[in-house]
């Protein structure tokens, strides 16, 4: 049995969803192991075009089991809306192909509101949160102030547990933010209308996976966001609130004993970043507008225009190392086809010193990108399926990145569709 993690090397939105959709064919079980519904994966395949937020991207493959692991931020309301959405597009989602870990913590109805209140309080110092409640959720999880999905099977305990948390949370809402408190009635309505709807999917996935592991089933671990958003090693505090790294996959999936044999790190052929925080290679003006338009760089969840820039080899090398990537999938190479010369950020200039090392977050404020230009290819490559059929300049671009980040690029994607892929 071989296990594989598909992870982001940069700031997220690298195209992990399309890679999971493709690679699921080779695996038995797909597990989303961290994060919540705050970012989106776009997947295009023979069943249609889908915007996924929390559902694992293996959901489209018949006969595969998809799991939401203990590490995710499980928002029942949004999850059920997402399930309804993909069902309406003809995809079957049943307790046979979707299982929710009974140890997953639940994102409670006040987390989204608290997220929004905090961003409002911060005003121009805000983090650029997607306001999906992820930061309050994870901080409450580690304060042991949320409930587990499996508590749906113990309704009396669940009720009391929630009331205890409500009493505590209302202190924050009222006294810190001057907001309206949540009431018992609101909570009861949420339990009936949202939380209880996930019950058919909730099960002991830890036990299920132990058995699957013993039977030699292969696992694909699916991450959200990218290495630079990792809570410990990313651009703190402009990170997400969980570990986006492959190293966390076994824990967040409920298989702490599992080995991750293969790590496919997903890198976009240029850089994008959503929200606030340092983004050294950022481009501005008409050049940025054109790249944003060519790459359709608008958030899947928020519709926000993404910040864009050239591929950042300093950040990408750092992300590749953090992820322990054994190979790289380079996505959206087709988007660069319009450029005469392609900018690449090779180093940072920090306080008069040129470096290839990604620095401590505070040093990023003074970092400037060192840019080199590579020759463009100026032709449509979206129909190319073999590496040797790419124009020479496109091959050189891929090989240049590969050499600089010291990791083999084994997939090059040239379009959003499942089949728009070059396997080297
Ligand atoms: P994820 O969160 O890492 O899965 O990434 P997103 O789904 O947020 O962003 C990737 C976007 O690029 C999606 O809209 C994909 O459909 C699209 N995409 C992925 N690979 C390619 C590619 O090779 N070429 C083009 N043009 N679009 C792609």
Tab-separated table of C-alpha atoms and ligand atoms in Angstrom:
chain	number	residue	atom	x	y	z
A	1	UNK	CA	0.000	0.000	0.000
A	2	UNK	CA	1.205	3.462	-0.860
A	3	UNK	CA	-0.185	6.631	0.685
A	4	UNK	CA	-0.020	10.010	-0.980
A	5	UNK	CA	-0.617	13.576	0.169
A	6	UNK	CA	-1.608	16.298	-2.283
A	7	UNK	CA	-0.579	19.597	-0.741
A	8	UNK	CA	-0.106	23.261	-1.621
A	9	UNK	CA	3.432	24.633	-1.846
A	10	UNK	CA	2.531	28.321	-1.870
A	11	UNK	CA	-0.343	30.499	-0.563
A	12	UNK	CA	-3.197	28.231	-1.662
A	13	UNK	CA	-5.291	28.081	-4.854
A	14	UNK	CA	-2.502	26.195	-6.620
A	15	UNK	CA	-4.947	23.719	-8.157
A	16	UNK	CA	-4.853	20.945	-5.555
A	17	UNK	CA	-8.489	20.043	-6.225
A	18	UNK	CA	-7.857	19.222	-9.886
A	19	UNK	CA	-4.832	17.095	-8.874
A	20	UNK	CA	-6.815	15.184	-6.243
A	21	UNK	CA	-9.606	14.613	-8.772
A	22	UNK	CA	-7.017	13.222	-11.194
A	23	UNK	CA	-5.004	11.121	-8.731
A	24	UNK	CA	-8.003	9.643	-6.891
A	25	UNK	CA	-8.131	7.042	-9.641
A	26	UNK	CA	-5.010	5.449	-8.108
A	27	UNK	CA	-6.253	5.396	-4.493
A	28	UNK	CA	-9.048	3.761	-2.501
A	29	UNK	CA	-9.828	6.453	0.058
A	30	UNK	CA	-9.531	10.257	-0.015
A	31	UNK	CA	-9.299	12.161	3.286
A	32	UNK	CA	-9.530	15.925	3.827
A	33	UNK	CA	-7.441	16.414	6.957
A	34	UNK	CA	-7.422	20.106	7.903
A	35	UNK	CA	-9.051	23.459	7.287
A	36	UNK	CA	-12.653	24.297	6.635
A	37	UNK	CA	-14.925	25.730	4.005
A	38	UNK	CA	-13.019	29.006	3.859
A	39	UNK	CA	-11.222	28.383	0.580
A	40	UNK	CA	-12.393	26.606	-2.512
A	41	UNK	CA	-11.225	23.959	-4.914
A	42	UNK	CA	-12.510	24.147	-8.461
A	43	UNK	CA	-12.785	20.801	-10.189
A	44	UNK	CA	-13.728	20.299	-13.828
A	45	UNK	CA	-14.414	16.755	-15.043
A	46	UNK	CA	-16.878	14.730	-17.105
A	47	UNK	CA	-19.622	15.405	-14.518
A	48	UNK	CA	-19.349	19.182	-14.769
A	49	UNK	CA	-17.625	22.108	-13.104
A	50	UNK	CA	-17.722	22.196	-9.317
A	51	UNK	CA	-16.700	24.608	-6.574
A	52	UNK	CA	-15.862	22.497	-3.535
A	53	UNK	CA	-15.165	23.963	-0.129
A	54	UNK	CA	-15.092	21.167	2.414
A	55	UNK	CA	-16.018	18.015	0.496
A	56	UNK	CA	-12.985	15.947	-0.519
A	57	UNK	CA	-12.225	16.274	-4.234
A	58	UNK	CA	-12.426	12.491	-4.634
A	59	UNK	CA	-16.217	12.698	-4.369
A	60	UNK	CA	-16.691	12.478	-8.164
A	61	UNK	CA	-15.086	9.056	-8.586
A	62	UNK	CA	-17.463	6.119	-8.320
A	63	UNK	CA	-16.494	3.474	-5.796
A	64	UNK	CA	-14.098	5.686	-3.824
A	65	UNK	CA	-14.629	6.495	-0.163
A	66	UNK	CA	-14.224	10.115	0.942
A	67	UNK	CA	-13.593	11.074	4.543
A	68	UNK	CA	-13.675	14.339	6.465
A	69	UNK	CA	-11.021	13.761	9.101
A	70	UNK	CA	-10.790	14.820	12.729
A	71	UNK	CA	-8.535	17.753	11.737
A	72	UNK	CA	-11.111	19.688	9.696
A	73	UNK	CA	-13.326	22.563	10.780
A	74	UNK	CA	-16.676	20.941	10.251
A	75	UNK	CA	-19.380	23.498	9.519
A	76	UNK	CA	-22.598	21.442	9.243
A	77	UNK	CA	-24.641	24.216	7.668
A	78	UNK	CA	-22.175	24.907	4.871
A	79	UNK	CA	-21.374	21.235	4.381
A	80	UNK	CA	-25.031	20.326	3.853
A	81	UNK	CA	-25.446	23.239	1.417
A	82	UNK	CA	-22.399	21.992	-0.480
A	83	UNK	CA	-23.720	18.418	-0.555
A	84	UNK	CA	-27.065	19.685	-1.894
A	85	UNK	CA	-25.244	21.716	-4.528
A	86	UNK	CA	-23.168	18.835	-5.927
A	87	UNK	CA	-26.172	16.497	-5.708
A	88	UNK	CA	-28.158	18.983	-7.812
A	89	UNK	CA	-25.357	18.669	-10.390
A	90	UNK	CA	-25.878	14.892	-10.528
A	91	UNK	CA	-23.186	13.686	-8.106
A	92	UNK	CA	-24.161	11.017	-5.628
A	93	UNK	CA	-23.234	11.745	-2.011
A	94	UNK	CA	-24.275	9.041	0.448
A	95	UNK	CA	-22.982	7.613	3.731
A	96	UNK	CA	-21.233	5.012	1.554
A	97	UNK	CA	-19.011	7.484	-0.268
A	98	UNK	CA	-18.813	10.238	2.370
A	99	UNK	CA	-17.929	9.599	5.985
A	100	UNK	CA	-17.436	12.200	8.706
A	101	UNK	CA	-15.060	11.362	11.526
A	102	UNK	CA	-16.926	11.248	14.840
A	103	UNK	CA	-13.923	13.013	16.386
A	104	UNK	CA	-14.123	16.021	14.069
A	105	UNK	CA	-14.837	19.222	15.990
A	106	UNK	CA	-17.882	21.210	14.959
A	107	UNK	CA	-17.789	24.815	13.814
A	108	UNK	CA	-20.507	26.404	15.941
A	109	UNK	CA	-23.059	28.985	14.769
A	110	UNK	CA	-21.254	31.896	16.452
A	111	UNK	CA	-17.849	31.274	14.918
A	112	UNK	CA	-18.615	33.026	11.641
A	113	UNK	CA	-20.099	35.993	13.490
A	114	UNK	CA	-17.121	36.215	15.838
A	115	UNK	CA	-14.732	36.132	12.876
A	116	UNK	CA	-16.562	39.074	11.328
A	117	UNK	CA	-16.714	41.022	14.605
A	118	UNK	CA	-12.961	40.638	15.093
A	119	UNK	CA	-12.154	41.812	11.564
A	120	UNK	CA	-14.405	44.839	12.150
A	121	UNK	CA	-12.646	45.586	15.437
A	122	UNK	CA	-9.246	45.419	13.732
A	123	UNK	CA	-10.316	47.810	10.944
A	124	UNK	CA	-7.266	48.531	8.763
A	125	UNK	CA	-5.143	46.038	10.721
A	126	UNK	CA	-7.410	43.163	9.691
A	127	UNK	CA	-6.026	39.771	8.614
A	128	UNK	CA	-8.183	39.498	5.510
A	129	UNK	CA	-10.188	36.610	6.901
A	130	UNK	CA	-12.780	34.948	4.674
A	131	UNK	CA	-15.093	35.288	7.695
A	132	UNK	CA	-16.000	31.617	7.677
A	133	UNK	CA	-15.239	31.334	11.382
A	134	UNK	CA	-12.063	29.301	10.983
A	135	UNK	CA	-9.823	31.222	13.407
A	136	UNK	CA	-12.384	31.360	16.259
A	137	UNK	CA	-13.183	27.702	15.567
A	138	UNK	CA	-9.594	26.458	15.891
A	139	UNK	CA	-8.884	28.612	18.909
A	140	UNK	CA	-12.030	27.231	20.579
A	141	UNK	CA	-11.094	23.693	19.579
A	142	UNK	CA	-7.798	24.023	21.422
A	143	UNK	CA	-9.569	25.623	24.373
A	144	UNK	CA	-11.874	22.578	24.337
A	145	UNK	CA	-14.895	24.797	23.769
A	146	UNK	CA	-16.595	23.059	20.899
A	147	UNK	CA	-18.361	19.732	20.430
A	148	UNK	CA	-17.411	16.628	18.477
A	149	UNK	CA	-19.428	15.329	15.542
A	150	UNK	CA	-19.986	12.015	17.366
A	151	UNK	CA	-21.940	13.823	20.079
A	152	UNK	CA	-24.959	13.712	17.741
A	153	UNK	CA	-25.364	10.151	19.034
A	154	UNK	CA	-25.643	11.418	22.627
A	155	UNK	CA	-28.307	14.157	22.294
A	156	UNK	CA	-28.801	14.802	26.021
A	157	UNK	CA	-25.077	15.244	26.662
A	158	UNK	CA	-24.782	17.307	23.500
A	159	UNK	CA	-27.492	19.706	24.641
A	160	UNK	CA	-25.891	20.350	28.003
A	161	UNK	CA	-22.426	20.592	26.478
A	162	UNK	CA	-23.622	23.226	24.005
A	163	UNK	CA	-25.430	25.216	26.708
A	164	UNK	CA	-22.237	25.349	28.775
A	165	UNK	CA	-20.277	26.637	25.788
A	166	UNK	CA	-23.048	29.111	24.921
A	167	UNK	CA	-22.833	30.672	28.394
A	168	UNK	CA	-19.075	31.147	27.936
A	169	UNK	CA	-19.279	32.401	24.359
A	170	UNK	CA	-21.961	34.978	25.159
A	171	UNK	CA	-19.537	36.616	27.587
A	172	UNK	CA	-17.218	37.263	24.639
A	173	UNK	CA	-19.928	38.347	22.218
A	174	UNK	CA	-21.549	40.759	24.643
A	175	UNK	CA	-18.677	42.026	26.778
A	176	UNK	CA	-15.827	42.081	24.255
A	177	UNK	CA	-17.683	43.005	21.089
A	178	UNK	CA	-20.922	44.549	22.417
A	179	UNK	CA	-22.858	42.211	20.138
A	180	UNK	CA	-26.188	40.479	20.641
A	181	UNK	CA	-25.936	37.221	22.593
A	182	UNK	CA	-26.841	33.866	21.107
A	183	UNK	CA	-29.917	32.392	22.737
A	184	UNK	CA	-30.866	28.853	23.693
A	185	UNK	CA	-33.642	28.934	21.078
A	186	UNK	CA	-31.221	29.927	18.327
A	187	UNK	CA	-28.948	27.105	19.366
A	188	UNK	CA	-31.742	24.538	19.429
A	189	UNK	CA	-32.874	25.589	15.987
A	190	UNK	CA	-29.304	25.222	14.688
A	191	UNK	CA	-29.040	21.725	16.243
A	192	UNK	CA	-32.235	20.593	14.530
A	193	UNK	CA	-31.825	22.349	11.194
A	194	UNK	CA	-28.075	21.964	10.670
A	195	UNK	CA	-26.171	19.772	13.071
A	196	UNK	CA	-28.518	16.780	13.068
A	197	UNK	CA	-28.535	16.659	9.276
A	198	UNK	CA	-24.943	15.420	9.209
A	199	UNK	CA	-25.777	12.488	11.517
A	200	UNK	CA	-26.152	9.866	8.741
A	201	UNK	CA	-22.566	10.540	7.639
A	202	UNK	CA	-20.948	10.525	11.091
A	203	UNK	CA	-19.124	7.345	11.989
A	204	UNK	CA	-16.039	5.887	13.626
A	205	UNK	CA	-13.699	6.591	10.720
A	206	UNK	CA	-10.654	5.983	12.921
A	207	UNK	CA	-11.714	2.347	13.324
A	208	UNK	CA	-12.756	2.154	9.666
A	209	UNK	CA	-9.349	3.397	8.546
A	210	UNK	CA	-7.455	1.078	10.858
A	211	UNK	CA	-9.191	-1.832	9.152
A	212	UNK	CA	-8.599	-0.320	5.703
A	213	UNK	CA	-4.924	0.115	6.585
A	214	UNK	CA	-4.640	-3.531	7.660
A	215	UNK	CA	-6.299	-4.596	4.410
A	216	UNK	CA	-3.665	-2.669	2.452
A	217	UNK	CA	-5.999	0.026	1.094
A	218	UNK	CA	-4.257	3.069	-0.315
A	219	UNK	CA	-4.995	6.553	0.977
A	220	UNK	CA	-4.868	9.979	-0.612
A	221	UNK	CA	-4.604	12.824	1.894
A	222	UNK	CA	-6.022	16.122	0.641
A	223	UNK	CA	-4.844	19.440	2.057
A	224	UNK	CA	-6.321	22.911	1.972
A	225	UNK	CA	-4.306	26.109	1.317
A	226	UNK	CA	-0.491	25.931	1.100
A	227	UNK	CA	2.764	25.754	3.042
A	228	UNK	CA	3.049	29.536	3.410
A	229	UNK	CA	-0.308	29.546	5.201
A	230	UNK	CA	0.759	26.907	7.724
A	231	UNK	CA	0.068	28.115	11.266
A	232	UNK	CA	3.583	27.191	12.466
A	233	UNK	CA	5.835	27.748	9.459
A	234	UNK	CA	3.896	30.171	7.273
A	235	UNK	CA	3.693	33.964	7.142
A	236	UNK	CA	2.272	34.248	10.659
A	237	UNK	CA	-0.083	35.886	11.556
A	238	UNK	CA	-1.311	35.971	7.940
A	239	UNK	CA	-1.621	32.216	7.991
A	240	UNK	CA	-4.584	29.986	8.399
A	241	UNK	CA	-5.270	28.454	11.811
A	242	UNK	CA	-4.260	24.870	11.078
A	243	UNK	CA	-1.277	22.925	9.744
A	244	UNK	CA	-1.398	22.767	5.974
A	245	UNK	CA	1.620	20.468	5.797
A	246	UNK	CA	1.817	16.858	4.657
A	247	UNK	CA	3.379	16.013	8.015
A	248	UNK	CA	0.030	16.746	9.676
A	249	UNK	CA	-1.921	14.498	7.295
A	250	UNK	CA	-1.755	11.286	9.351
A	251	UNK	CA	-2.899	13.061	12.536
A	252	UNK	CA	-5.664	15.146	10.936
A	253	UNK	CA	-6.906	12.103	9.035
A	254	UNK	CA	-7.244	9.874	12.084
A	255	UNK	CA	-4.335	7.620	11.083
A	256	UNK	CA	-1.509	8.876	13.309
A	257	UNK	CA	0.440	5.685	12.593
A	258	UNK	CA	0.307	6.069	8.792
A	259	UNK	CA	3.285	6.826	6.606
A	260	UNK	CA	3.031	9.336	3.799
A	261	UNK	CA	5.062	7.659	1.056
A	262	UNK	CA	4.450	10.174	-1.678
A	263	UNK	CA	3.921	13.938	-1.409
A	264	UNK	CA	2.697	15.720	-4.525
A	265	UNK	CA	3.313	19.419	-3.971
A	266	UNK	CA	1.176	21.637	-6.169
A	267	UNK	CA	2.782	24.816	-7.524
A	268	UNK	CA	1.129	27.320	-9.816
A	269	UNK	CA	3.197	28.529	-12.789
A	270	UNK	CA	2.883	32.053	-11.312
A	271	UNK	CA	1.962	33.325	-7.845
A	272	UNK	CA	-1.355	34.300	-6.318
A	273	UNK	CA	-2.310	35.270	-2.815
A	274	UNK	CA	-5.683	36.052	-1.278
A	275	UNK	CA	-6.086	38.492	1.579
A	276	UNK	CA	-3.614	40.527	3.569
A	277	UNK	CA	0.009	39.933	4.488
A	278	UNK	CA	3.425	40.138	2.857
A	279	UNK	CA	3.570	38.999	-0.772
A	280	UNK	CA	7.064	39.898	-1.914
A	281	UNK	CA	6.681	39.163	-5.619
A	282	UNK	CA	3.412	41.106	-6.015
A	283	UNK	CA	2.848	42.816	-9.370
A	284	UNK	CA	0.674	45.911	-9.725
A	285	UNK	CA	-0.979	47.845	-12.504
A	286	UNK	CA	-1.912	46.688	-16.020
A	287	UNK	CA	0.620	43.826	-15.976
A	288	UNK	CA	-1.087	42.393	-12.885
A	289	UNK	CA	-4.576	43.020	-14.294
A	290	UNK	CA	-3.737	41.069	-17.425
A	291	UNK	CA	-2.338	38.077	-15.504
A	292	UNK	CA	-5.350	38.082	-13.172
A	293	UNK	CA	-7.675	38.096	-16.158
A	294	UNK	CA	-5.809	35.382	-18.094
A	295	UNK	CA	-5.700	33.142	-15.024
A	296	UNK	CA	-9.257	33.981	-13.872
A	297	UNK	CA	-7.815	34.753	-10.451
A	298	UNK	CA	-10.868	35.526	-8.378
A	299	UNK	CA	-11.574	33.641	-5.113
A	300	UNK	CA	-13.840	30.577	-5.409
A	301	UNK	CA	-15.480	31.358	-2.061
A	302	UNK	CA	-15.385	35.136	-1.901
A	303	UNK	CA	-15.086	36.291	-5.527
A	304	UNK	CA	-12.267	38.575	-4.320
A	305	UNK	CA	-9.618	39.445	-6.924
A	306	UNK	CA	-6.478	37.540	-6.003
A	307	UNK	CA	-3.138	39.340	-5.709
A	308	UNK	CA	-0.828	38.101	-8.462
A	309	UNK	CA	2.874	37.948	-9.274
A	310	UNK	CA	5.536	35.896	-11.025
A	311	UNK	CA	6.460	32.465	-9.717
A	312	UNK	CA	8.409	33.020	-6.483
A	313	UNK	CA	11.249	30.522	-6.335
A	314	UNK	CA	12.350	31.589	-2.848
A	315	UNK	CA	8.925	30.872	-1.384
A	316	UNK	CA	8.442	27.803	-3.583
A	317	UNK	CA	11.729	26.211	-2.544
A	318	UNK	CA	10.831	26.857	1.099
A	319	UNK	CA	7.353	25.379	0.621
A	320	UNK	CA	8.725	22.346	-1.220
A	321	UNK	CA	11.088	21.626	1.665
A	322	UNK	CA	8.424	22.153	4.347
A	323	UNK	CA	6.063	19.810	2.575
A	324	UNK	CA	8.734	17.169	2.088
A	325	UNK	CA	7.486	17.048	-1.495
A	326	UNK	CA	8.662	13.980	-3.387
A	327	UNK	CA	7.378	15.459	-6.666
A	328	UNK	CA	5.713	18.583	-7.990
A	329	UNK	CA	2.616	19.238	-10.074
A	330	UNK	CA	3.028	22.538	-11.909
A	331	UNK	CA	-0.384	23.944	-12.823
A	332	UNK	CA	-1.753	26.640	-15.128
A	333	UNK	CA	1.247	26.743	-17.425
A	334	UNK	CA	-1.190	27.548	-20.270
A	335	UNK	CA	-2.036	30.873	-18.597
A	336	UNK	CA	1.461	32.220	-19.325
A	337	UNK	CA	1.197	31.622	-23.067
A	338	UNK	CA	0.403	35.303	-23.766
A	339	UNK	CA	3.697	36.625	-22.339
A	340	UNK	CA	6.670	37.637	-24.503
A	341	UNK	CA	9.055	37.365	-21.591
A	342	UNK	CA	8.114	35.646	-18.343
A	343	UNK	CA	9.221	37.203	-15.059
A	344	UNK	CA	10.521	34.855	-12.372
A	345	UNK	CA	11.446	35.845	-8.811
A	346	UNK	CA	14.738	34.093	-8.095
A	347	UNK	CA	15.924	35.759	-4.875
A	348	UNK	CA	14.955	38.355	-2.294
A	349	UNK	CA	16.870	41.528	-1.619
A	350	UNK	CA	16.669	42.228	2.116
A	351	UNK	CA	18.519	45.202	3.621
A	352	UNK	CA	21.040	45.229	0.789
A	353	UNK	CA	21.658	41.481	0.934
A	354	UNK	CA	20.546	39.033	-1.762
A	355	UNK	CA	19.240	35.737	-0.426
A	356	UNK	CA	17.619	32.546	-1.658
A	357	UNK	CA	16.429	31.692	1.851
A	358	UNK	CA	12.850	32.432	2.846
A	359	UNK	CA	13.203	34.632	5.940
A	360	UNK	CA	11.420	35.032	9.287
A	361	UNK	CA	8.006	36.678	8.640
A	362	UNK	CA	8.974	40.130	9.972
A	363	UNK	CA	11.857	40.380	7.480
A	364	UNK	CA	9.422	39.982	4.571
A	365	UNK	CA	8.284	43.590	5.032
A	366	UNK	CA	11.633	44.843	3.728
A	367	UNK	CA	12.150	42.166	1.116
A	368	UNK	CA	12.180	43.060	-2.576
A	369	UNK	CA	11.986	40.520	-5.368
A	370	UNK	CA	14.976	39.943	-7.657
A	371	UNK	CA	13.455	39.293	-11.066
A	372	UNK	CA	14.877	37.383	-14.028
A	373	UNK	CA	13.077	37.074	-17.350
A	374	UNK	CA	12.724	33.820	-19.266
A	375	UNK	CA	11.666	33.600	-22.873
A	376	UNK	CA	7.938	33.084	-23.521
A	377	UNK	CA	6.488	30.626	-26.067
A	378	UNK	CA	3.525	32.627	-27.378
A	379	UNK	CA	1.424	29.718	-28.576
A	380	UNK	CA	-1.545	27.793	-27.284
A	381	UNK	CA	-0.344	24.766	-25.309
A	382	UNK	CA	-3.696	23.673	-23.874
A	383	UNK	CA	-3.957	20.654	-26.220
A	384	UNK	CA	-0.418	19.391	-25.542
A	385	UNK	CA	-0.298	16.069	-23.687
A	386	UNK	CA	3.358	15.048	-23.951
A	387	UNK	CA	6.235	17.004	-22.469
A	388	UNK	CA	8.329	16.694	-25.603
A	389	UNK	CA	5.499	18.306	-27.605
A	390	UNK	CA	5.661	21.526	-25.579
A	391	UNK	CA	7.449	24.459	-27.239
A	392	UNK	CA	11.132	24.604	-26.242
A	393	UNK	CA	10.657	27.775	-24.186
A	394	UNK	CA	7.852	26.152	-22.177
A	395	UNK	CA	10.014	23.096	-21.495
A	396	UNK	CA	12.867	25.347	-20.403
A	397	UNK	CA	10.536	27.249	-18.063
A	398	UNK	CA	9.493	23.984	-16.379
A	399	UNK	CA	13.080	22.715	-16.176
A	400	UNK	CA	14.310	26.028	-14.785
A	401	UNK	CA	11.798	25.891	-11.921
A	402	UNK	CA	12.586	22.232	-11.304
A	403	UNK	CA	16.290	22.933	-11.045
A	404	UNK	CA	15.831	25.905	-8.723
A	405	UNK	CA	13.478	24.176	-6.303
A	406	UNK	CA	15.393	20.901	-6.437
A	407	UNK	CA	12.344	18.720	-6.876
A	408	UNK	CA	11.130	16.836	-9.899
A	409	UNK	CA	8.084	18.238	-11.712
A	410	UNK	CA	6.185	15.133	-12.722
A	411	UNK	CA	2.891	16.729	-13.763
A	412	UNK	CA	2.334	19.849	-15.835
A	413	UNK	CA	-1.245	20.983	-16.187
A	414	UNK	CA	-2.315	23.031	-19.168
A	415	UNK	CA	-6.032	23.497	-18.548
A	416	UNK	CA	-8.627	23.065	-15.816
A	417	UNK	CA	-10.126	19.842	-17.223
A	418	UNK	CA	-9.122	16.476	-15.781
A	419	UNK	CA	-7.462	15.394	-19.022
A	420	UNK	CA	-5.530	18.638	-19.592
A	421	UNK	CA	-2.425	17.182	-18.040
A	422	UNK	CA	1.089	16.228	-19.086
A	423	UNK	CA	2.537	13.338	-17.106
A	424	UNK	CA	6.328	13.188	-17.311
B	1	LIG	P1	-7.094	24.693	-5.028
B	1	LIG	O1	-7.814	25.328	-3.911
B	1	LIG	O2	-5.625	24.516	-4.764
B	1	LIG	O3	-7.732	23.422	-5.495
B	1	LIG	O4	-7.137	25.707	-6.261
B	1	LIG	P2	-8.386	26.528	-6.841
B	1	LIG	O5	-9.420	25.589	-7.311
B	1	LIG	O6	-8.773	27.591	-5.896
B	1	LIG	O7	-7.685	27.285	-8.047
B	1	LIG	C1	-7.260	26.672	-9.174
B	1	LIG	C2	-8.071	27.206	-10.351
B	1	LIG	O8	-7.354	27.004	-11.538
B	1	LIG	C3	-9.388	26.500	-10.562
B	1	LIG	O9	-10.323	27.416	-11.073
B	1	LIG	C4	-9.061	25.426	-11.590
B	1	LIG	O10	-10.166	25.042	-12.384
B	1	LIG	C5	-8.060	26.150	-12.417
B	1	LIG	N1	-7.014	25.303	-12.990
B	1	LIG	C6	-6.355	24.263	-12.411
B	1	LIG	N2	-5.382	23.817	-13.221
B	1	LIG	C7	-5.396	24.610	-14.317
B	1	LIG	C8	-4.589	24.687	-15.492
B	1	LIG	O11	-3.642	23.939	-15.686
B	1	LIG	N3	-4.912	25.665	-16.390
B	1	LIG	C9	-5.930	26.529	-16.204
B	1	LIG	N4	-6.161	27.459	-17.127
B	1	LIG	N5	-6.706	26.493	-15.109
B	1	LIG	C10	-6.442	25.554	-14.178
